[in-house]
PDB file of C-alpha atoms in Angstrom:
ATOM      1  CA  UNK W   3     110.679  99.811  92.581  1.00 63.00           C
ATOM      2  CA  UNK W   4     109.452 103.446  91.708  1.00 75.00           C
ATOM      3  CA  UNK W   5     106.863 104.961  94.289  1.00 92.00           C
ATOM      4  CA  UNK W   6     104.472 107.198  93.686  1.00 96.00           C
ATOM      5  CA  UNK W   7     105.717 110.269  91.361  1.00 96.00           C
ATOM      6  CA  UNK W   8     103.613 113.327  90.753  1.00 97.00           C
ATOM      7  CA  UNK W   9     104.658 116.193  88.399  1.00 97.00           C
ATOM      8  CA  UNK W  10     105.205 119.066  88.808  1.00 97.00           C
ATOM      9  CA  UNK W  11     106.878 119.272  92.459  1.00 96.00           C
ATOM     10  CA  UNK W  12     105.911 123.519  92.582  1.00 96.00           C
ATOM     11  CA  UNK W  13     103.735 125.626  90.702  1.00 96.00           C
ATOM     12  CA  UNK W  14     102.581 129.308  90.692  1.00 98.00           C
ATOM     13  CA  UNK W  15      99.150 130.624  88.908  1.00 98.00           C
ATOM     14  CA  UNK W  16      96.922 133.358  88.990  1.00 98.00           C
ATOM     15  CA  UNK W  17      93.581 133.832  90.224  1.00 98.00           C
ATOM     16  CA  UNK W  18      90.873 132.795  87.798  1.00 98.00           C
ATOM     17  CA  UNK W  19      93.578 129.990  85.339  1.00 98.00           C
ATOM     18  CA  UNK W  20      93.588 126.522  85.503  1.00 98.00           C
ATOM     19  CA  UNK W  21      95.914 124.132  86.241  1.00 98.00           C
ATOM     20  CA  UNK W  22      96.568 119.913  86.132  1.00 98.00           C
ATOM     21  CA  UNK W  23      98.431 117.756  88.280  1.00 98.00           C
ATOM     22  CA  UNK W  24      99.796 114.320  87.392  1.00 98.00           C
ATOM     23  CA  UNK W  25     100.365 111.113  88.973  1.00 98.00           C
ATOM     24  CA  UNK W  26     101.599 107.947  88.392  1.00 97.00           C
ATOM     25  CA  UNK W  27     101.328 105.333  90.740  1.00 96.00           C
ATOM     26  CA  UNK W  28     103.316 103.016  92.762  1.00 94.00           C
ATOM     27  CA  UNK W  29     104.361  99.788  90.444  1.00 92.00           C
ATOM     28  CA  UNK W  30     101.123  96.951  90.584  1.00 90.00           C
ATOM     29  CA  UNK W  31      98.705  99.749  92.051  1.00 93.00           C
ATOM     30  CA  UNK W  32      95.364 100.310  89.801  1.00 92.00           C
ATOM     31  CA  UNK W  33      93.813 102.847  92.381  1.00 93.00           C
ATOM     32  CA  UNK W  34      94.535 106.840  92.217  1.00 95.00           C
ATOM     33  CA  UNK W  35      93.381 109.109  95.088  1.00 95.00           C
ATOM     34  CA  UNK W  36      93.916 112.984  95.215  1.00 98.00           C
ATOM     35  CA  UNK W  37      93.923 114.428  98.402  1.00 98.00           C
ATOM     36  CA  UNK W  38      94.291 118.671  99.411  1.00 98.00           C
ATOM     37  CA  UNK W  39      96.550 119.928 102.391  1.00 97.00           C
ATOM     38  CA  UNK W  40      96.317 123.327 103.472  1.00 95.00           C
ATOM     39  CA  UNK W  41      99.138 124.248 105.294  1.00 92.00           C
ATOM     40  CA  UNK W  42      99.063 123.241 109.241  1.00 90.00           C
ATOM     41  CA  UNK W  43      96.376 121.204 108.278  1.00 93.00           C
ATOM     42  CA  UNK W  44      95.884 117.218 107.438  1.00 95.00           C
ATOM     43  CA  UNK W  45      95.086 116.140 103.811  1.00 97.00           C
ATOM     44  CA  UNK W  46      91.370 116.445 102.403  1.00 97.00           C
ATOM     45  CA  UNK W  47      89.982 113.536 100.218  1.00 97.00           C
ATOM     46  CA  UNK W  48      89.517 114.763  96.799  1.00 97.00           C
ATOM     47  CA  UNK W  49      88.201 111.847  94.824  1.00 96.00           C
ATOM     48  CA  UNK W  50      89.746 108.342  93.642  1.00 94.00           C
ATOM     49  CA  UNK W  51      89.765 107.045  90.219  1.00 94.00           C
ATOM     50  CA  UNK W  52      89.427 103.153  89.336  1.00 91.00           C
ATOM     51  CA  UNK W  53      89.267 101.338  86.231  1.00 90.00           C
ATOM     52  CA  UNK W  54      89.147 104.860  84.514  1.00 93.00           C
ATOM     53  CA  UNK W  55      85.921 106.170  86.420  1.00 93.00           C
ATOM     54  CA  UNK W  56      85.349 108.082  89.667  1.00 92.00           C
ATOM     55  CA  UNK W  57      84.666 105.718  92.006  1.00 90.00           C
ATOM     56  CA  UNK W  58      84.267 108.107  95.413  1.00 90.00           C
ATOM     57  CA  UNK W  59      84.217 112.151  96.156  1.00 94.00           C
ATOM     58  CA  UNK W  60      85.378 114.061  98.686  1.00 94.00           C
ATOM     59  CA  UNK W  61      83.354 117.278  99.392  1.00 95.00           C
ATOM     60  CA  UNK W  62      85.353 119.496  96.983  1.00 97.00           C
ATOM     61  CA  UNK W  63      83.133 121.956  94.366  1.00 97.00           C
ATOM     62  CA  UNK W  64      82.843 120.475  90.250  1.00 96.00           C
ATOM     63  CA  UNK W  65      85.862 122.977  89.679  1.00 98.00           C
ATOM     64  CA  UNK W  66      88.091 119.640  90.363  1.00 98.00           C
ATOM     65  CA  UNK W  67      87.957 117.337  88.161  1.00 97.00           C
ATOM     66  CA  UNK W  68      90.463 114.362  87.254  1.00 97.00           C
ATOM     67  CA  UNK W  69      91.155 111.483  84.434  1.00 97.00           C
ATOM     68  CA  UNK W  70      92.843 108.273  85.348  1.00 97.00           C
ATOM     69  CA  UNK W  71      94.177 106.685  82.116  1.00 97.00           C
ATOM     70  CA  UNK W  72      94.345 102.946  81.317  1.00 96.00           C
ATOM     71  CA  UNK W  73      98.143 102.731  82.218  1.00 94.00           C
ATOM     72  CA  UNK W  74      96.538 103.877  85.902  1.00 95.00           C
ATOM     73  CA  UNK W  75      97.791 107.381  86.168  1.00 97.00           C
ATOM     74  CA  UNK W  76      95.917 110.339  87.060  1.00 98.00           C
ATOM     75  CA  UNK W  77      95.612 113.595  86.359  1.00 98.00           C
ATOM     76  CA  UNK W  78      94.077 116.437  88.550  1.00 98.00           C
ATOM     77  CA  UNK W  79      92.240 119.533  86.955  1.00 98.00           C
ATOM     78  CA  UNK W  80      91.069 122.500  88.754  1.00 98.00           C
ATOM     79  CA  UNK W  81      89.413 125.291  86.949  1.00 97.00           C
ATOM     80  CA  UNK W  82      89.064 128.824  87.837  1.00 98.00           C
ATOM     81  CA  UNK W  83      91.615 129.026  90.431  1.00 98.00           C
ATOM     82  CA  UNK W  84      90.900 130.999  93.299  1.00 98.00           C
ATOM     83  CA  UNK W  85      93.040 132.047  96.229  1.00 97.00           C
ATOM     84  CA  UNK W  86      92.178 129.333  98.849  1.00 97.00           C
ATOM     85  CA  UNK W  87      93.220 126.791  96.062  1.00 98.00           C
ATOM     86  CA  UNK W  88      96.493 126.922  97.405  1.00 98.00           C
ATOM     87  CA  UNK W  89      97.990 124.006  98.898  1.00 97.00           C
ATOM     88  CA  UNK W  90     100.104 121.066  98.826  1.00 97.00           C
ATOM     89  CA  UNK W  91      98.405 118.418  96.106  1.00 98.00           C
ATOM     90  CA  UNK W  92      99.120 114.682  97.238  1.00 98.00           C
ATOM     91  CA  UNK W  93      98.964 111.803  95.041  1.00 97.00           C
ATOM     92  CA  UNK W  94      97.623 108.055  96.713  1.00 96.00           C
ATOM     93  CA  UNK W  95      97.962 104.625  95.330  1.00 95.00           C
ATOM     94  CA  UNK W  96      96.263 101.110  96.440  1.00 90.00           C
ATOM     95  CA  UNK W  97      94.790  98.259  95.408  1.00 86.00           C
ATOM     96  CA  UNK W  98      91.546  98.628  95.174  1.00 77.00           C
ATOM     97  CA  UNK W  99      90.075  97.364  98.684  1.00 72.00           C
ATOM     98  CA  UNK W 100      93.199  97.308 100.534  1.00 73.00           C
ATOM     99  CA  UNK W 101      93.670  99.678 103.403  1.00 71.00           C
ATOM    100  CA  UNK W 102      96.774 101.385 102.856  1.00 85.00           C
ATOM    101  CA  UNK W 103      97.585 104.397 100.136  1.00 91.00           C
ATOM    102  CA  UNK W 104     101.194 105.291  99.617  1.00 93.00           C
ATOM    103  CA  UNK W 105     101.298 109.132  99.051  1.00 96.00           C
ATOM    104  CA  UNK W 106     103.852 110.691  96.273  1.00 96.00           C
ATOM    105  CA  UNK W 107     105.657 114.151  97.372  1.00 96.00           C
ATOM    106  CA  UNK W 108     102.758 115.817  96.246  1.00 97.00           C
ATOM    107  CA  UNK W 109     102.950 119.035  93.986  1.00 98.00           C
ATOM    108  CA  UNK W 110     102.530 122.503  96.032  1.00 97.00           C
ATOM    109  CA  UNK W 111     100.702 124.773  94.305  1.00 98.00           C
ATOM    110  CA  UNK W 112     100.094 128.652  94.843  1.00 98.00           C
ATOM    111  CA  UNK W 113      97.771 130.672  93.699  1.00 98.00           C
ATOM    112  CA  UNK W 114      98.168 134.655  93.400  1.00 97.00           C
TER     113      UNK W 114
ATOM    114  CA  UNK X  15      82.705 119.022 115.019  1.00 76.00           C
ATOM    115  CA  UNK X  16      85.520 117.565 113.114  1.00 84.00           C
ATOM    116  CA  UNK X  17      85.512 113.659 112.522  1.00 92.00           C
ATOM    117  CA  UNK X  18      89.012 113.227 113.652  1.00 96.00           C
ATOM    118  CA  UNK X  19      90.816 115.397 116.385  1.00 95.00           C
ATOM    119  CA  UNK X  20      94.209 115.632 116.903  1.00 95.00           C
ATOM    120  CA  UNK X  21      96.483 117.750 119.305  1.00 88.00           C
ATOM    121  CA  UNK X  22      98.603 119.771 116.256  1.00 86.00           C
ATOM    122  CA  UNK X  23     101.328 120.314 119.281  1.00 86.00           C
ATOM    123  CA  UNK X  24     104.351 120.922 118.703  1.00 92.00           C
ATOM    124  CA  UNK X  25     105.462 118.392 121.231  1.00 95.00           C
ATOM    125  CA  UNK X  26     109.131 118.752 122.013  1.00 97.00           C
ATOM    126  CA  UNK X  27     111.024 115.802 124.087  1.00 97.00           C
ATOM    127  CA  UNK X  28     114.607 114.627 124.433  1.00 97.00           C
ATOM    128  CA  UNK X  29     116.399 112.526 122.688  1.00 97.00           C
ATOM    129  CA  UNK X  30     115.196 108.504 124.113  1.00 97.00           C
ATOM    130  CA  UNK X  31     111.862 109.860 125.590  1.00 97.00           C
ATOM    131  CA  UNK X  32     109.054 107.919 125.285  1.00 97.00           C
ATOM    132  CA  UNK X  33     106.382 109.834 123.263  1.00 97.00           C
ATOM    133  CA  UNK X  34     103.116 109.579 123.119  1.00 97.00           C
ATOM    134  CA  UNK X  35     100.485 110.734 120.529  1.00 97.00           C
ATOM    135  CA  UNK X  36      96.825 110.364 120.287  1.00 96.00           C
ATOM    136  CA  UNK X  37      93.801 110.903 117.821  1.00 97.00           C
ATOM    137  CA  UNK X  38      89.570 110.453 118.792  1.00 97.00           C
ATOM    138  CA  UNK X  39      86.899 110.266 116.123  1.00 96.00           C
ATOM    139  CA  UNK X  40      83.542 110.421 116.582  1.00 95.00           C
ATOM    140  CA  UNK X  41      82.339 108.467 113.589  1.00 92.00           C
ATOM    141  CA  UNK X  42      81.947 104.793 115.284  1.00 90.00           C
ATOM    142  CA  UNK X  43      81.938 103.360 111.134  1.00 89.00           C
ATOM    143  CA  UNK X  44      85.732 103.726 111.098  1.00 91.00           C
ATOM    144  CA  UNK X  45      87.791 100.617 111.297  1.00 89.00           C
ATOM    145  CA  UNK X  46      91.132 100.931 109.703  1.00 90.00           C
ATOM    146  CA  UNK X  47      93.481 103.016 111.638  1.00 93.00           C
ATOM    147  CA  UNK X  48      96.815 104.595 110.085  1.00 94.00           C
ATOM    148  CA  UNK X  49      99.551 106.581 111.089  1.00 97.00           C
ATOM    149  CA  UNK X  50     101.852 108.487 108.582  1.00 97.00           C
ATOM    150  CA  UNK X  51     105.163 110.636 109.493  1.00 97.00           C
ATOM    151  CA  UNK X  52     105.308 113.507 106.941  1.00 97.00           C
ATOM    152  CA  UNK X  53     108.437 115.637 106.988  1.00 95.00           C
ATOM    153  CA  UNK X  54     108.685 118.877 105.918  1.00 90.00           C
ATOM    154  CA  UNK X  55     107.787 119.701 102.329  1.00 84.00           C
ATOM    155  CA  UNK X  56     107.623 115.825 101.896  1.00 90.00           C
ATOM    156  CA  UNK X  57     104.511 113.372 100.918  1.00 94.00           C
ATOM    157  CA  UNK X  58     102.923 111.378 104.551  1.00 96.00           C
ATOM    158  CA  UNK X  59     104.735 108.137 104.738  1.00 95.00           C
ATOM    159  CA  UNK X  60     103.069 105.206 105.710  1.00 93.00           C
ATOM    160  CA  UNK X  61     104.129 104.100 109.454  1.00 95.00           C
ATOM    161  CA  UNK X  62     101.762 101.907 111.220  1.00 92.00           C
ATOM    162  CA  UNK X  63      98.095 100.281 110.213  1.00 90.00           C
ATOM    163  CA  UNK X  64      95.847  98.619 112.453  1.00 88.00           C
ATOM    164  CA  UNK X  65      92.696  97.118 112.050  1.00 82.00           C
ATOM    165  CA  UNK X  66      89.552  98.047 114.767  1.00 72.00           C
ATOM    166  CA  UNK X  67      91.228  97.093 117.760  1.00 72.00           C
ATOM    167  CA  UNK X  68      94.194  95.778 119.406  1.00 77.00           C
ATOM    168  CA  UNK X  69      97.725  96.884 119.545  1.00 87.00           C
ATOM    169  CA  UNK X  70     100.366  96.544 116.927  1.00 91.00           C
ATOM    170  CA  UNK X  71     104.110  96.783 117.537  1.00 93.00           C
ATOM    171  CA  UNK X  72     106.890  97.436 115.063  1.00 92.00           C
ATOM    172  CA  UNK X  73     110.194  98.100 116.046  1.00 95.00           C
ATOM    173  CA  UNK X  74     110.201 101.266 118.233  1.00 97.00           C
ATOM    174  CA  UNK X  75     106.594 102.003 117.103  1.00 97.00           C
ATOM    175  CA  UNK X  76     102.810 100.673 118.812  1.00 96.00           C
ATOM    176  CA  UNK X  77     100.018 101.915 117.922  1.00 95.00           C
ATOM    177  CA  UNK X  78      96.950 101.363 120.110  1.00 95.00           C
ATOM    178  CA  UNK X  79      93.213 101.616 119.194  1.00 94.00           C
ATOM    179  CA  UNK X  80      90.519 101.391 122.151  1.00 92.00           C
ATOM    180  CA  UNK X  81      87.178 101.422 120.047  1.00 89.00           C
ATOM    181  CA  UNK X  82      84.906 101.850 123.000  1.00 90.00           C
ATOM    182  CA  UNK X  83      86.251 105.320 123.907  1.00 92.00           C
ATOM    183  CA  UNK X  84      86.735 106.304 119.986  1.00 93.00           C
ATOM    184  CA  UNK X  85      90.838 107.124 120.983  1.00 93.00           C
ATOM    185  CA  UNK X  86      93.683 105.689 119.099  1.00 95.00           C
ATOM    186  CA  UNK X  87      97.608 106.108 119.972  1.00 96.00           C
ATOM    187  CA  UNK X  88     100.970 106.453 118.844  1.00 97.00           C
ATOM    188  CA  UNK X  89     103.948 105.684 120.765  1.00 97.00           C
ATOM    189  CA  UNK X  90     107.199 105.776 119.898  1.00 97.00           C
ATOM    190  CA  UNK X  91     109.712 104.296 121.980  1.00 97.00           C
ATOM    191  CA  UNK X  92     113.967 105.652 122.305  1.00 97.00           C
ATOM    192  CA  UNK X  93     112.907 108.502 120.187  1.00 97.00           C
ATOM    193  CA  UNK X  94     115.625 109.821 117.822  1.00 97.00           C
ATOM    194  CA  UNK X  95     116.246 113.569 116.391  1.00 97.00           C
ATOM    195  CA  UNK X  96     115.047 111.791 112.906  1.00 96.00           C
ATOM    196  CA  UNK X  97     112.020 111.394 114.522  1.00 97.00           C
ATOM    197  CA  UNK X  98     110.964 114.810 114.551  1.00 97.00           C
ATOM    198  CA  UNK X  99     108.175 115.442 111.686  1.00 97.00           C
ATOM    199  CA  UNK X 100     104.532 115.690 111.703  1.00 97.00           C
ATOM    200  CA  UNK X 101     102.709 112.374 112.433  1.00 98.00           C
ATOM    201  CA  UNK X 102      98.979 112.494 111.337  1.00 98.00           C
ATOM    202  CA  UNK X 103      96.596 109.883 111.735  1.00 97.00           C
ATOM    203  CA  UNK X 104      94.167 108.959 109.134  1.00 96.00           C
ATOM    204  CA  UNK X 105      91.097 106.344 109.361  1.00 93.00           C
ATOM    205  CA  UNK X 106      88.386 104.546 107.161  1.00 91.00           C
ATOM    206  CA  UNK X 107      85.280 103.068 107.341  1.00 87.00           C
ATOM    207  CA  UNK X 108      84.650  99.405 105.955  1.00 76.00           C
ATOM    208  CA  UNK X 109      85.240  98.372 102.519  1.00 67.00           C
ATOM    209  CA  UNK X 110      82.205  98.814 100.795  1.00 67.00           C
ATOM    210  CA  UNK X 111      81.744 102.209 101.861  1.00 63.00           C
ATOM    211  CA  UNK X 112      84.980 103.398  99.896  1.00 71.00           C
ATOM    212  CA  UNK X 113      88.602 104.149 100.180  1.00 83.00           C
ATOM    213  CA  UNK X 114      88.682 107.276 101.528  1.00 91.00           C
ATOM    214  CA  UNK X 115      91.270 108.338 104.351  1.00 93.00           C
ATOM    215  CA  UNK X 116      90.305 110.900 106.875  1.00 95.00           C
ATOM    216  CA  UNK X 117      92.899 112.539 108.247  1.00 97.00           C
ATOM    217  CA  UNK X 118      93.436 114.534 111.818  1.00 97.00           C
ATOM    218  CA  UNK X 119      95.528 118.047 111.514  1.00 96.00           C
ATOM    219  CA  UNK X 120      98.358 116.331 112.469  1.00 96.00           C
ATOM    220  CA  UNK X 121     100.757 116.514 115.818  1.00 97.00           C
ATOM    221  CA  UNK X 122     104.338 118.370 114.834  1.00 96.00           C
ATOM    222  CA  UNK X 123     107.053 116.616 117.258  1.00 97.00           C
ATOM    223  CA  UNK X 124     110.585 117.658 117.877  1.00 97.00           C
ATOM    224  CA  UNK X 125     113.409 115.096 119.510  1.00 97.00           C
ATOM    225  CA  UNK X 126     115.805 117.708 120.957  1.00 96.00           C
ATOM    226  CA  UNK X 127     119.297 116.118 120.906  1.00 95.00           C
TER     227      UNK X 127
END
């Protein structure tokens, strides 16, 4: 049974691009959270995505932005990239309700 | 003030110590408690969950959570070398208020051999 995947495991951009993150989840999961991790620190809640929508939001600027797709996977978009963007992206899936999110290997990003 | 605190360490024992590590929150709403053990340049992995209060054991892991003083624990019993990663502690409110996890900074431990 596949666990969480997310694509691509690094990536480098410049200041001012944009970039997207994918994720597909954990085999029987329909819920999609993104969550940031600064180095040395412990993740940030981005947003989730259910049944296609945005179902909660973390306290993160409209820059980030996602889709979830009806085959459940996710996709993370951040526009205009700025220096402090830089972090380790992490990937959650659940059942919707259930307490516990399995987290992918997360894609590390770094902005320059 | 942050939600969750955490001790980020590091914490360095010997190998079969008995260690110890402990998160308080200040948001009284929580009431699922997690820990997750996150290796270097690897995804958190899901070790214990408990729900409001209580103890759980599994294998060489309990996890305690004493509501009334807002404190929750992680011990880890025989500890091995393997065991030496980043354990963070995450938390969430009741159902209807959403899925999201808040996390402490994490607590880096090293199991000297």
């Amino acid at each position: 049974d596949a666990g969480v995947t997310q694509s691509p495991t690094h990536l480098i951009k410049t200041r001012g691009q944009q970039v997207t993150l994918r994720c597909s989840p954990k085999s029987g999961h329909d819920t999609v959270s993104w969550y940031q991790q600064a180095l040395g620190q412990g993740p940030q809640f981005i947003f989730q995505y259910y049944e296609e929508e945005e179902r909660q939001r973390g306290n993160f600027p409209d820059r980030f932005s996602g889709h979830q797709f009806p085959n459940y996977s996710s996709e993370l978009n951040v526009n205009a990239l700025l220096l402090g963007d830089s972090a380790l992206y992490l990937c959650a899936s659940s059942l919707l309700g259930w307490e516990t999110q399995y987290f992918g290997p997360g894609t590390r990003l770094l902005v320059l | 003030q942050k939600e969750v605190e955490q001790d980020p360490g590091p914490l360095s024992v010997p190998e079969g110590a008995i260690v110890s590590l402990n998160c308080t929150y200040s948001n009284s709403a929580f009431q699922y408690f997690m820990w997750y053990r996150q290796y270097s340049r690897k995804g958190p992995e899901l070790l214990m969950y408990t729900y409001s209060r209580g103890n759980k054991e599994d294998g060489r892991f309990t996890a305690q959570v004493d509501k009334s003083s807002k404190y929750i624990s992680l011990f880890i019993r025989d500890s091995q070398p393997s065991d030496s990663a980043t354990y963070l502690c995450a938390m969430k409110e009741k159902k209807s208020s959403g899925d999201k996890l808040t996390f402490g900074t994490g607590t880096r431990l090293a199991v000297r051999p």
